[in-house]
Amino acid sequence: MENTGERHILNENFNNKSEFHLHLMHIATYEYAKNFVKNKKVLDFGCGSGYGTELLSENAESIIGVDISKEAVNYAKKNYILPNLDFKTISELTDEKFDVITSFQVIEHVPNDIEYVAKLKKLLKLGGCLLISTPDKKHRLFNYIQKPWNIFHLKEYTPKSLESLLQKQFSKVDILKIGSDSDLVLEEISRTKKQKIITLPCTLFFYPNFLKIFLLQSLKQLFDLKQKYISGINNSTTENNKVDNFTSKYSFKDIIIRKEIEYSTDLFAICIKDE
């Protein structure tokens, strides 16, 4: 299964700190969620390749990972096999109830976020917990005037807008931030700030989605041509560049999830179903 960045696949190949930060952020989110699932019946909604579902299975009584992609589900079934773990497509999901539902890096992809939250609430037992993560648009987008520059994202959220959406279904909502006190996070923040400026002419709020995607893809083609040209020049030189072995300096424990962090990239929501 191709690693698009939207369905994360565990590997050891990282081109820069930004890519490595994203990898560790995915792992840390699931590791944090393990605190909520001990001896619980769990649903991982939007499980992707299944690596996170398997992490949660270490604490859960039972867990089902579901995804819209049959390819992703087949990959997960092949690579993660445990007695308390199962994978299905979303269409195969029944009306059974769960103690905990996790849905990480999914809500930004759904066409109707209100229906999405309502559906997840219906799948929760009374007193159950819904955990959601999603990018924080603070460093990624100019508020009000810019659509997401990630062509797979339909909408991105601030802490306030995410809380407002979730409170339509849940009376108990807590919004935390995902980031780091180390310098690991700074390259990712720098990258997203550059992206929002470079892509602004392609992502204005009044553009229809098809036009936004066309403009972004055209911009990417120009960027790829430029990178190919630069790579050709670099390859023609004999100078050896020293590679910073950043993967040995950090772990998922460098990613923190709490109410306030100076440098954060993503949001983590905790919702309790009490009615």
PDB file of C-alpha atoms in Angstrom, residues 1-272:
ATOM      1  CA  MET A   1       0.000   0.000   0.000  1.00  0.00           C
ATOM      2  CA  GLU A   2       1.403   3.382  -1.013  1.00  0.00           C
ATOM      3  CA  ASN A   3       2.363   5.758   1.785  1.00  0.00           C
ATOM      4  CA  THR A   4       0.565   8.969   0.794  1.00  0.00           C
ATOM      5  CA  GLY A   5       1.076  10.660   4.143  1.00  0.00           C
ATOM      6  CA  GLU A   6      -2.674  10.447   4.745  1.00  0.00           C
ATOM      7  CA  ARG A   7      -2.603   6.720   5.585  1.00  0.00           C
ATOM      8  CA  HIS A   8       0.538   6.430   7.620  1.00  0.00           C
ATOM      9  CA  ILE A   9       2.631   3.275   7.205  1.00  0.00           C
ATOM     10  CA  LEU A  10       5.389   2.409   9.649  1.00  0.00           C
ATOM     11  CA  ASN A  11       8.831   2.641   8.042  1.00  0.00           C
ATOM     12  CA  GLU A  12      12.309   3.909   8.776  1.00  0.00           C
ATOM     13  CA  ASN A  13      12.657   6.309   5.833  1.00  0.00           C
ATOM     14  CA  PHE A  14      12.470   9.996   6.743  1.00  0.00           C
ATOM     15  CA  ASN A  15      13.847  12.787   4.589  1.00  0.00           C
ATOM     16  CA  ASN A  16      13.777  15.496   7.251  1.00  0.00           C
ATOM     17  CA  LYS A  17      12.710  16.391  10.790  1.00  0.00           C
ATOM     18  CA  SER A  18       9.270  17.431   9.595  1.00  0.00           C
ATOM     19  CA  GLU A  19       8.489  13.944   8.248  1.00  0.00           C
ATOM     20  CA  PHE A  20       9.912  12.353  11.392  1.00  0.00           C
ATOM     21  CA  HIS A  21       7.853  14.664  13.603  1.00  0.00           C
ATOM     22  CA  LEU A  22       4.661  13.613  11.797  1.00  0.00           C
ATOM     23  CA  HIS A  23       5.571   9.955  12.282  1.00  0.00           C
ATOM     24  CA  LEU A  24       6.231  10.394  15.998  1.00  0.00           C
ATOM     25  CA  MET A  25       3.066  12.477  16.381  1.00  0.00           C
ATOM     26  CA  HIS A  26       0.971   9.602  14.966  1.00  0.00           C
ATOM     27  CA  ILE A  27       2.605   7.109  17.349  1.00  0.00           C
ATOM     28  CA  ALA A  28       2.348   9.414  20.372  1.00  0.00           C
ATOM     29  CA  THR A  29      -1.361  10.027  19.772  1.00  0.00           C
ATOM     30  CA  TYR A  30      -2.114   6.313  19.940  1.00  0.00           C
ATOM     31  CA  GLU A  31       0.218   5.841  22.906  1.00  0.00           C
ATOM     32  CA  TYR A  32      -1.673   8.587  24.755  1.00  0.00           C
ATOM     33  CA  ALA A  33      -4.995   6.982  23.849  1.00  0.00           C
ATOM     34  CA  LYS A  34      -3.865   3.690  25.426  1.00  0.00           C
ATOM     35  CA  ASN A  35      -4.591   5.347  28.791  1.00  0.00           C
ATOM     36  CA  PHE A  36      -8.314   5.412  27.914  1.00  0.00           C
ATOM     37  CA  VAL A  37      -8.822   1.899  26.520  1.00  0.00           C
ATOM     38  CA  LYS A  38      -7.646  -0.460  29.272  1.00  0.00           C
ATOM     39  CA  ASN A  39      -9.989  -3.472  29.380  1.00  0.00           C
ATOM     40  CA  LYS A  40     -12.442  -1.622  27.102  1.00  0.00           C
ATOM     41  CA  LYS A  41     -14.304  -2.518  23.937  1.00  0.00           C
ATOM     42  CA  VAL A  42     -12.786  -0.148  21.370  1.00  0.00           C
ATOM     43  CA  LEU A  43     -13.459   1.063  17.829  1.00  0.00           C
ATOM     44  CA  ASP A  44     -10.652   2.706  15.832  1.00  0.00           C
ATOM     45  CA  PHE A  45     -12.611   4.646  13.203  1.00  0.00           C
ATOM     46  CA  GLY A  46     -10.405   5.439  10.210  1.00  0.00           C
ATOM     47  CA  CYS A  47      -7.683   2.965  11.140  1.00  0.00           C
ATOM     48  CA  GLY A  48      -5.678   3.298   7.915  1.00  0.00           C
ATOM     49  CA  SER A  49      -2.860   0.751   7.767  1.00  0.00           C
ATOM     50  CA  GLY A  50      -3.736  -0.572  11.227  1.00  0.00           C
ATOM     51  CA  TYR A  51      -0.524   0.153  13.137  1.00  0.00           C
ATOM     52  CA  GLY A  52      -2.353   2.316  15.696  1.00  0.00           C
ATOM     53  CA  THR A  53      -5.158  -0.180  16.167  1.00  0.00           C
ATOM     54  CA  GLU A  54      -2.546  -2.771  17.020  1.00  0.00           C
ATOM     55  CA  LEU A  55      -0.969  -0.406  19.575  1.00  0.00           C
ATOM     56  CA  LEU A  56      -4.341   0.076  21.268  1.00  0.00           C
ATOM     57  CA  SER A  57      -4.933  -3.692  21.309  1.00  0.00           C
ATOM     58  CA  GLU A  58      -2.127  -3.963  23.874  1.00  0.00           C
ATOM     59  CA  ASN A  59      -4.478  -2.430  26.475  1.00  0.00           C
ATOM     60  CA  ALA A  60      -7.962  -3.014  25.057  1.00  0.00           C
ATOM     61  CA  GLU A  61     -10.177  -5.978  25.859  1.00  0.00           C
ATOM     62  CA  SER A  62     -11.152  -6.047  22.183  1.00  0.00           C
ATOM     63  CA  ILE A  63     -10.761  -3.636  19.294  1.00  0.00           C
ATOM     64  CA  ILE A  64     -12.065  -3.258  15.752  1.00  0.00           C
ATOM     65  CA  GLY A  65     -10.294  -1.053  13.222  1.00  0.00           C
ATOM     66  CA  VAL A  66     -12.469   0.236  10.385  1.00  0.00           C
ATOM     67  CA  ASP A  67     -11.582   2.229   7.292  1.00  0.00           C
ATOM     68  CA  ILE A  68     -13.321   3.343   4.109  1.00  0.00           C
ATOM     69  CA  SER A  69     -10.506   1.789   2.045  1.00  0.00           C
ATOM     70  CA  LYS A  70     -10.681  -1.944   1.333  1.00  0.00           C
ATOM     71  CA  GLU A  71      -6.988  -1.803   0.410  1.00  0.00           C
ATOM     72  CA  ALA A  72      -6.111  -0.387   3.842  1.00  0.00           C
ATOM     73  CA  VAL A  73      -8.233  -2.992   5.636  1.00  0.00           C
ATOM     74  CA  ASN A  74      -6.610  -5.844   3.687  1.00  0.00           C
ATOM     75  CA  TYR A  75      -3.150  -4.450   4.497  1.00  0.00           C
ATOM     76  CA  ALA A  76      -4.040  -4.241   8.202  1.00  0.00           C
ATOM     77  CA  LYS A  77      -5.439  -7.780   8.278  1.00  0.00           C
ATOM     78  CA  LYS A  78      -2.260  -9.104   6.698  1.00  0.00           C
ATOM     79  CA  ASN A  79       0.184  -7.233   8.922  1.00  0.00           C
ATOM     80  CA  TYR A  80      -1.503  -7.114  12.338  1.00  0.00           C
ATOM     81  CA  ILE A  81      -2.914 -10.384  13.650  1.00  0.00           C
ATOM     82  CA  LEU A  82      -3.929 -10.713  17.308  1.00  0.00           C
ATOM     83  CA  PRO A  83      -6.798 -12.547  19.053  1.00  0.00           C
ATOM     84  CA  ASN A  84      -8.471  -9.364  20.357  1.00  0.00           C
ATOM     85  CA  LEU A  85      -8.026  -7.450  17.094  1.00  0.00           C
ATOM     86  CA  ASP A  86     -10.191  -7.298  13.958  1.00  0.00           C
ATOM     87  CA  PHE A  87     -10.412  -5.087  10.866  1.00  0.00           C
ATOM     88  CA  LYS A  88     -13.421  -4.228   8.707  1.00  0.00           C
ATOM     89  CA  THR A  89     -14.494  -1.698   6.130  1.00  0.00           C
ATOM     90  CA  ILE A  90     -16.800   1.011   7.458  1.00  0.00           C
ATOM     91  CA  SER A  91     -19.637  -0.450   5.358  1.00  0.00           C
ATOM     92  CA  GLU A  92     -19.279  -3.731   7.290  1.00  0.00           C
ATOM     93  CA  LEU A  93     -19.659  -2.025  10.664  1.00  0.00           C
ATOM     94  CA  THR A  94     -22.825  -2.995  12.578  1.00  0.00           C
ATOM     95  CA  ASP A  95     -24.760  -1.012  15.190  1.00  0.00           C
ATOM     96  CA  GLU A  96     -22.877  -2.533  18.150  1.00  0.00           C
ATOM     97  CA  LYS A  97     -21.812  -0.144  20.902  1.00  0.00           C
ATOM     98  CA  PHE A  98     -18.296   0.633  22.132  1.00  0.00           C
ATOM     99  CA  ASP A  99     -16.769   1.932  25.354  1.00  0.00           C
ATOM    100  CA  VAL A 100     -14.172   4.014  23.514  1.00  0.00           C
ATOM    101  CA  ILE A 101     -13.937   5.261  19.935  1.00  0.00           C
ATOM    102  CA  THR A 102     -10.721   6.697  18.530  1.00  0.00           C
ATOM    103  CA  SER A 103     -10.708   8.582  15.239  1.00  0.00           C
ATOM    104  CA  PHE A 104      -7.367  10.174  14.512  1.00  0.00           C
ATOM    105  CA  GLN A 105      -6.621  12.457  11.547  1.00  0.00           C
ATOM    106  CA  VAL A 106     -10.013  11.674   9.990  1.00  0.00           C
ATOM    107  CA  ILE A 107     -12.443  14.522  10.634  1.00  0.00           C
ATOM    108  CA  GLU A 108     -10.598  16.875   8.250  1.00  0.00           C
ATOM    109  CA  HIS A 109     -11.426  14.446   5.408  1.00  0.00           C
ATOM    110  CA  VAL A 110     -15.187  14.014   5.893  1.00  0.00           C
ATOM    111  CA  PRO A 111     -17.703  15.906   3.716  1.00  0.00           C
ATOM    112  CA  ASN A 112     -20.176  16.405   6.586  1.00  0.00           C
ATOM    113  CA  ASP A 113     -18.486  16.749   9.956  1.00  0.00           C
ATOM    114  CA  ILE A 114     -21.790  17.154  11.837  1.00  0.00           C
ATOM    115  CA  GLU A 115     -23.064  13.779  10.568  1.00  0.00           C
ATOM    116  CA  TYR A 116     -19.671  12.216  11.273  1.00  0.00           C
ATOM    117  CA  VAL A 117     -19.719  13.250  14.947  1.00  0.00           C
ATOM    118  CA  ALA A 118     -23.361  12.212  15.344  1.00  0.00           C
ATOM    119  CA  LYS A 119     -22.601   8.769  13.874  1.00  0.00           C
ATOM    120  CA  LEU A 120     -19.707   8.201  16.247  1.00  0.00           C
ATOM    121  CA  LYS A 121     -21.853   9.262  19.211  1.00  0.00           C
ATOM    122  CA  LYS A 122     -24.483   6.652  18.266  1.00  0.00           C
ATOM    123  CA  LEU A 123     -21.801   3.958  18.324  1.00  0.00           C
ATOM    124  CA  LEU A 124     -20.792   4.868  21.894  1.00  0.00           C
ATOM    125  CA  LYS A 125     -22.203   3.328  25.038  1.00  0.00           C
ATOM    126  CA  LEU A 126     -23.595   5.724  27.656  1.00  0.00           C
ATOM    127  CA  GLY A 127     -20.590   7.038  29.551  1.00  0.00           C
ATOM    128  CA  GLY A 128     -18.370   6.157  26.611  1.00  0.00           C
ATOM    129  CA  CYS A 129     -15.461   8.261  25.381  1.00  0.00           C
ATOM    130  CA  LEU A 130     -14.711   9.614  21.891  1.00  0.00           C
ATOM    131  CA  LEU A 131     -11.126  10.656  21.120  1.00  0.00           C
ATOM    132  CA  ILE A 132     -10.436  12.738  18.002  1.00  0.00           C
ATOM    133  CA  SER A 133      -7.210  14.232  16.648  1.00  0.00           C
ATOM    134  CA  THR A 134      -6.828  16.637  13.742  1.00  0.00           C
ATOM    135  CA  PRO A 135      -4.373  19.297  12.510  1.00  0.00           C
ATOM    136  CA  ASP A 136      -4.570  22.704  14.188  1.00  0.00           C
ATOM    137  CA  LYS A 137      -5.033  25.291  11.450  1.00  0.00           C
ATOM    138  CA  LYS A 138      -3.198  27.995  13.472  1.00  0.00           C
ATOM    139  CA  HIS A 139       0.107  27.697  11.577  1.00  0.00           C
ATOM    140  CA  ARG A 140      -1.369  26.052   8.489  1.00  0.00           C
ATOM    141  CA  LEU A 141      -3.949  28.497   7.135  1.00  0.00           C
ATOM    142  CA  PHE A 142      -4.887  32.148   7.052  1.00  0.00           C
ATOM    143  CA  ASN A 143      -8.137  32.185   8.994  1.00  0.00           C
ATOM    144  CA  TYR A 144     -11.354  32.863   7.036  1.00  0.00           C
ATOM    145  CA  ILE A 145      -9.663  33.491   3.669  1.00  0.00           C
ATOM    146  CA  GLN A 146      -7.907  30.195   2.933  1.00  0.00           C
ATOM    147  CA  LYS A 147      -9.018  26.637   2.225  1.00  0.00           C
ATOM    148  CA  PRO A 148      -6.737  23.702   3.171  1.00  0.00           C
ATOM    149  CA  TRP A 149      -3.684  23.346   0.925  1.00  0.00           C
ATOM    150  CA  ASN A 150      -3.645  19.611   1.593  1.00  0.00           C
ATOM    151  CA  ILE A 151      -5.766  18.348  -1.321  1.00  0.00           C
ATOM    152  CA  PHE A 152      -7.167  15.531   0.853  1.00  0.00           C
ATOM    153  CA  HIS A 153      -8.444  17.900   3.554  1.00  0.00           C
ATOM    154  CA  LEU A 154     -11.909  19.390   3.212  1.00  0.00           C
ATOM    155  CA  LYS A 155     -11.815  21.446   6.408  1.00  0.00           C
ATOM    156  CA  GLU A 156      -9.356  22.273   9.172  1.00  0.00           C
ATOM    157  CA  TYR A 157     -10.068  23.460  12.708  1.00  0.00           C
ATOM    158  CA  THR A 158      -8.996  25.828  15.432  1.00  0.00           C
ATOM    159  CA  PRO A 159      -9.454  24.722  19.066  1.00  0.00           C
ATOM    160  CA  LYS A 160     -12.545  26.920  19.268  1.00  0.00           C
ATOM    161  CA  SER A 161     -14.179  25.691  16.038  1.00  0.00           C
ATOM    162  CA  LEU A 162     -13.511  22.025  16.902  1.00  0.00           C
ATOM    163  CA  GLU A 163     -14.942  22.475  20.387  1.00  0.00           C
ATOM    164  CA  SER A 164     -18.011  24.236  18.981  1.00  0.00           C
ATOM    165  CA  LEU A 165     -18.647  21.380  16.532  1.00  0.00           C
ATOM    166  CA  LEU A 166     -18.261  18.641  19.159  1.00  0.00           C
ATOM    167  CA  GLN A 167     -20.457  20.448  21.679  1.00  0.00           C
ATOM    168  CA  LYS A 168     -23.387  20.042  19.293  1.00  0.00           C
ATOM    169  CA  GLN A 169     -23.379  16.353  20.301  1.00  0.00           C
ATOM    170  CA  PHE A 170     -21.442  16.207  23.588  1.00  0.00           C
ATOM    171  CA  SER A 171     -21.869  18.323  26.715  1.00  0.00           C
ATOM    172  CA  LYS A 172     -18.437  17.287  28.019  1.00  0.00           C
ATOM    173  CA  VAL A 173     -15.655  18.244  25.596  1.00  0.00           C
ATOM    174  CA  ASP A 174     -12.010  18.896  26.401  1.00  0.00           C
ATOM    175  CA  ILE A 175      -9.599  20.196  23.736  1.00  0.00           C
ATOM    176  CA  LEU A 176      -5.890  19.524  24.189  1.00  0.00           C
ATOM    177  CA  LYS A 177      -2.905  20.364  21.967  1.00  0.00           C
ATOM    178  CA  ILE A 178      -0.307  18.033  20.470  1.00  0.00           C
ATOM    179  CA  GLY A 179       3.216  19.380  20.194  1.00  0.00           C
ATOM    180  CA  SER A 180       6.665  19.274  21.733  1.00  0.00           C
ATOM    181  CA  ASP A 181       8.909  21.192  24.107  1.00  0.00           C
ATOM    182  CA  SER A 182      11.901  20.082  22.006  1.00  0.00           C
ATOM    183  CA  ASP A 183      13.049  21.675  18.753  1.00  0.00           C
ATOM    184  CA  LEU A 184      11.641  18.659  16.884  1.00  0.00           C
ATOM    185  CA  VAL A 185       8.384  20.457  16.226  1.00  0.00           C
ATOM    186  CA  LEU A 186       9.882  23.678  14.874  1.00  0.00           C
ATOM    187  CA  GLU A 187      10.681  22.403  11.384  1.00  0.00           C
ATOM    188  CA  GLU A 188       7.106  21.181  10.921  1.00  0.00           C
ATOM    189  CA  ILE A 189       5.720  24.550  12.054  1.00  0.00           C
ATOM    190  CA  SER A 190       8.119  26.314   9.687  1.00  0.00           C
ATOM    191  CA  ARG A 191       7.065  24.029   6.839  1.00  0.00           C
ATOM    192  CA  THR A 192       3.351  24.654   7.327  1.00  0.00           C
ATOM    193  CA  LYS A 193       3.817  28.409   7.653  1.00  0.00           C
ATOM    194  CA  LYS A 194       5.662  28.430   4.314  1.00  0.00           C
ATOM    195  CA  GLN A 195       2.980  26.258   2.743  1.00  0.00           C
ATOM    196  CA  LYS A 196       0.164  28.604   3.706  1.00  0.00           C
ATOM    197  CA  ILE A 197       1.971  31.566   2.132  1.00  0.00           C
ATOM    198  CA  ILE A 198       3.113  29.782  -1.041  1.00  0.00           C
ATOM    199  CA  THR A 199      -0.285  28.179  -1.681  1.00  0.00           C
ATOM    200  CA  LEU A 200      -2.495  31.142  -0.767  1.00  0.00           C
ATOM    201  CA  PRO A 201      -3.129  32.183  -4.411  1.00  0.00           C
ATOM    202  CA  CYS A 202      -4.355  28.605  -5.070  1.00  0.00           C
ATOM    203  CA  THR A 203      -6.515  28.208  -1.978  1.00  0.00           C
ATOM    204  CA  LEU A 204      -8.665  31.301  -1.593  1.00  0.00           C
ATOM    205  CA  PHE A 205     -11.914  30.596   0.226  1.00  0.00           C
ATOM    206  CA  PHE A 206     -14.199  31.435  -2.718  1.00  0.00           C
ATOM    207  CA  TYR A 207     -12.596  28.925  -5.106  1.00  0.00           C
ATOM    208  CA  PRO A 208     -14.653  25.799  -5.867  1.00  0.00           C
ATOM    209  CA  ASN A 209     -12.869  22.664  -4.711  1.00  0.00           C
ATOM    210  CA  PHE A 210     -12.085  21.377  -8.227  1.00  0.00           C
ATOM    211  CA  LEU A 211     -10.312  24.661  -9.069  1.00  0.00           C
ATOM    212  CA  LYS A 212      -8.339  24.623  -5.809  1.00  0.00           C
ATOM    213  CA  ILE A 213      -7.128  21.070  -6.499  1.00  0.00           C
ATOM    214  CA  PHE A 214      -6.199  21.909 -10.108  1.00  0.00           C
ATOM    215  CA  LEU A 215      -4.179  24.948  -9.031  1.00  0.00           C
ATOM    216  CA  LEU A 216      -2.438  23.041  -6.223  1.00  0.00           C
ATOM    217  CA  GLN A 217      -1.532  20.160  -8.521  1.00  0.00           C
ATOM    218  CA  SER A 218      -0.159  22.583 -11.099  1.00  0.00           C
ATOM    219  CA  LEU A 219       1.902  24.306  -8.395  1.00  0.00           C
ATOM    220  CA  LYS A 220       3.248  20.935  -7.249  1.00  0.00           C
ATOM    221  CA  GLN A 221       4.297  20.025 -10.790  1.00  0.00           C
ATOM    222  CA  LEU A 222       6.290  23.258 -11.043  1.00  0.00           C
ATOM    223  CA  PHE A 223       7.872  22.598  -7.651  1.00  0.00           C
ATOM    224  CA  ASP A 224       8.789  19.017  -8.617  1.00  0.00           C
ATOM    225  CA  LEU A 225      10.461  20.258 -11.811  1.00  0.00           C
ATOM    226  CA  LYS A 226      12.457  22.779  -9.797  1.00  0.00           C
ATOM    227  CA  GLN A 227      13.524  20.116  -7.280  1.00  0.00           C
ATOM    228  CA  LYS A 228      14.560  17.777 -10.097  1.00  0.00           C
ATOM    229  CA  TYR A 229      16.707  20.506 -11.588  1.00  0.00           C
ATOM    230  CA  ILE A 230      18.316  21.333  -8.224  1.00  0.00           C
ATOM    231  CA  SER A 231      18.900  17.637  -7.544  1.00  0.00           C
ATOM    232  CA  GLY A 232      20.671  17.288 -10.883  1.00  0.00           C
ATOM    233  CA  ILE A 233      23.007  20.156 -10.024  1.00  0.00           C
ATOM    234  CA  ASN A 234      23.749  18.725  -6.580  1.00  0.00           C
ATOM    235  CA  ASN A 235      24.447  15.269  -7.990  1.00  0.00           C
ATOM    236  CA  SER A 236      27.003  16.720 -10.393  1.00  0.00           C
ATOM    237  CA  THR A 237      29.160  17.995  -7.516  1.00  0.00           C
ATOM    238  CA  THR A 238      31.589  15.879  -5.523  1.00  0.00           C
ATOM    239  CA  GLU A 239      30.985  17.562  -2.193  1.00  0.00           C
ATOM    240  CA  ASN A 240      29.646  15.226   0.483  1.00  0.00           C
ATOM    241  CA  ASN A 241      26.988  16.760   2.685  1.00  0.00           C
ATOM    242  CA  LYS A 242      26.947  15.663   6.290  1.00  0.00           C
ATOM    243  CA  VAL A 243      23.577  14.134   7.184  1.00  0.00           C
ATOM    244  CA  ASP A 244      22.094  14.974  10.573  1.00  0.00           C
ATOM    245  CA  ASN A 245      20.998  11.689  12.148  1.00  0.00           C
ATOM    246  CA  PHE A 246      17.906  13.220  13.740  1.00  0.00           C
ATOM    247  CA  THR A 247      16.085   9.886  14.090  1.00  0.00           C
ATOM    248  CA  SER A 248      18.434   8.870  16.895  1.00  0.00           C
ATOM    249  CA  LYS A 249      17.800  12.075  18.854  1.00  0.00           C
ATOM    250  CA  TYR A 250      14.038  11.873  19.331  1.00  0.00           C
ATOM    251  CA  SER A 251      11.279   9.406  20.176  1.00  0.00           C
ATOM    252  CA  PHE A 252       7.492   9.550  20.466  1.00  0.00           C
ATOM    253  CA  LYS A 253       8.052  10.550  24.111  1.00  0.00           C
ATOM    254  CA  ASP A 254       9.213  13.947  22.831  1.00  0.00           C
ATOM    255  CA  ILE A 255       5.648  14.549  21.636  1.00  0.00           C
ATOM    256  CA  ILE A 256       3.379  15.847  24.391  1.00  0.00           C
ATOM    257  CA  ILE A 257      -0.389  16.232  24.677  1.00  0.00           C
ATOM    258  CA  ARG A 258      -1.741  18.759  27.140  1.00  0.00           C
ATOM    259  CA  LYS A 259      -3.980  21.812  27.462  1.00  0.00           C
ATOM    260  CA  GLU A 260      -1.403  24.415  26.522  1.00  0.00           C
ATOM    261  CA  ILE A 261       1.905  24.024  24.686  1.00  0.00           C
ATOM    262  CA  GLU A 262       4.073  26.813  23.287  1.00  0.00           C
ATOM    263  CA  TYR A 263       4.739  24.891  20.049  1.00  0.00           C
ATOM    264  CA  SER A 264       1.894  22.659  18.851  1.00  0.00           C
ATOM    265  CA  THR A 265       0.715  21.341  15.488  1.00  0.00           C
ATOM    266  CA  ASP A 266      -2.411  19.294  16.181  1.00  0.00           C
ATOM    267  CA  LEU A 267      -5.498  19.079  18.383  1.00  0.00           C
ATOM    268  CA  PHE A 268      -6.732  16.243  20.573  1.00  0.00           C
ATOM    269  CA  ALA A 269     -10.378  16.188  21.664  1.00  0.00           C
ATOM    270  CA  ILE A 270     -11.881  14.127  24.511  1.00  0.00           C
ATOM    271  CA  CYS A 271     -15.666  13.807  24.441  1.00  0.00           C
ATOM    272  CA  ILE A 272     -17.833  11.970  27.007  1.00  0.00           C
TER     273      ILE A 272
END
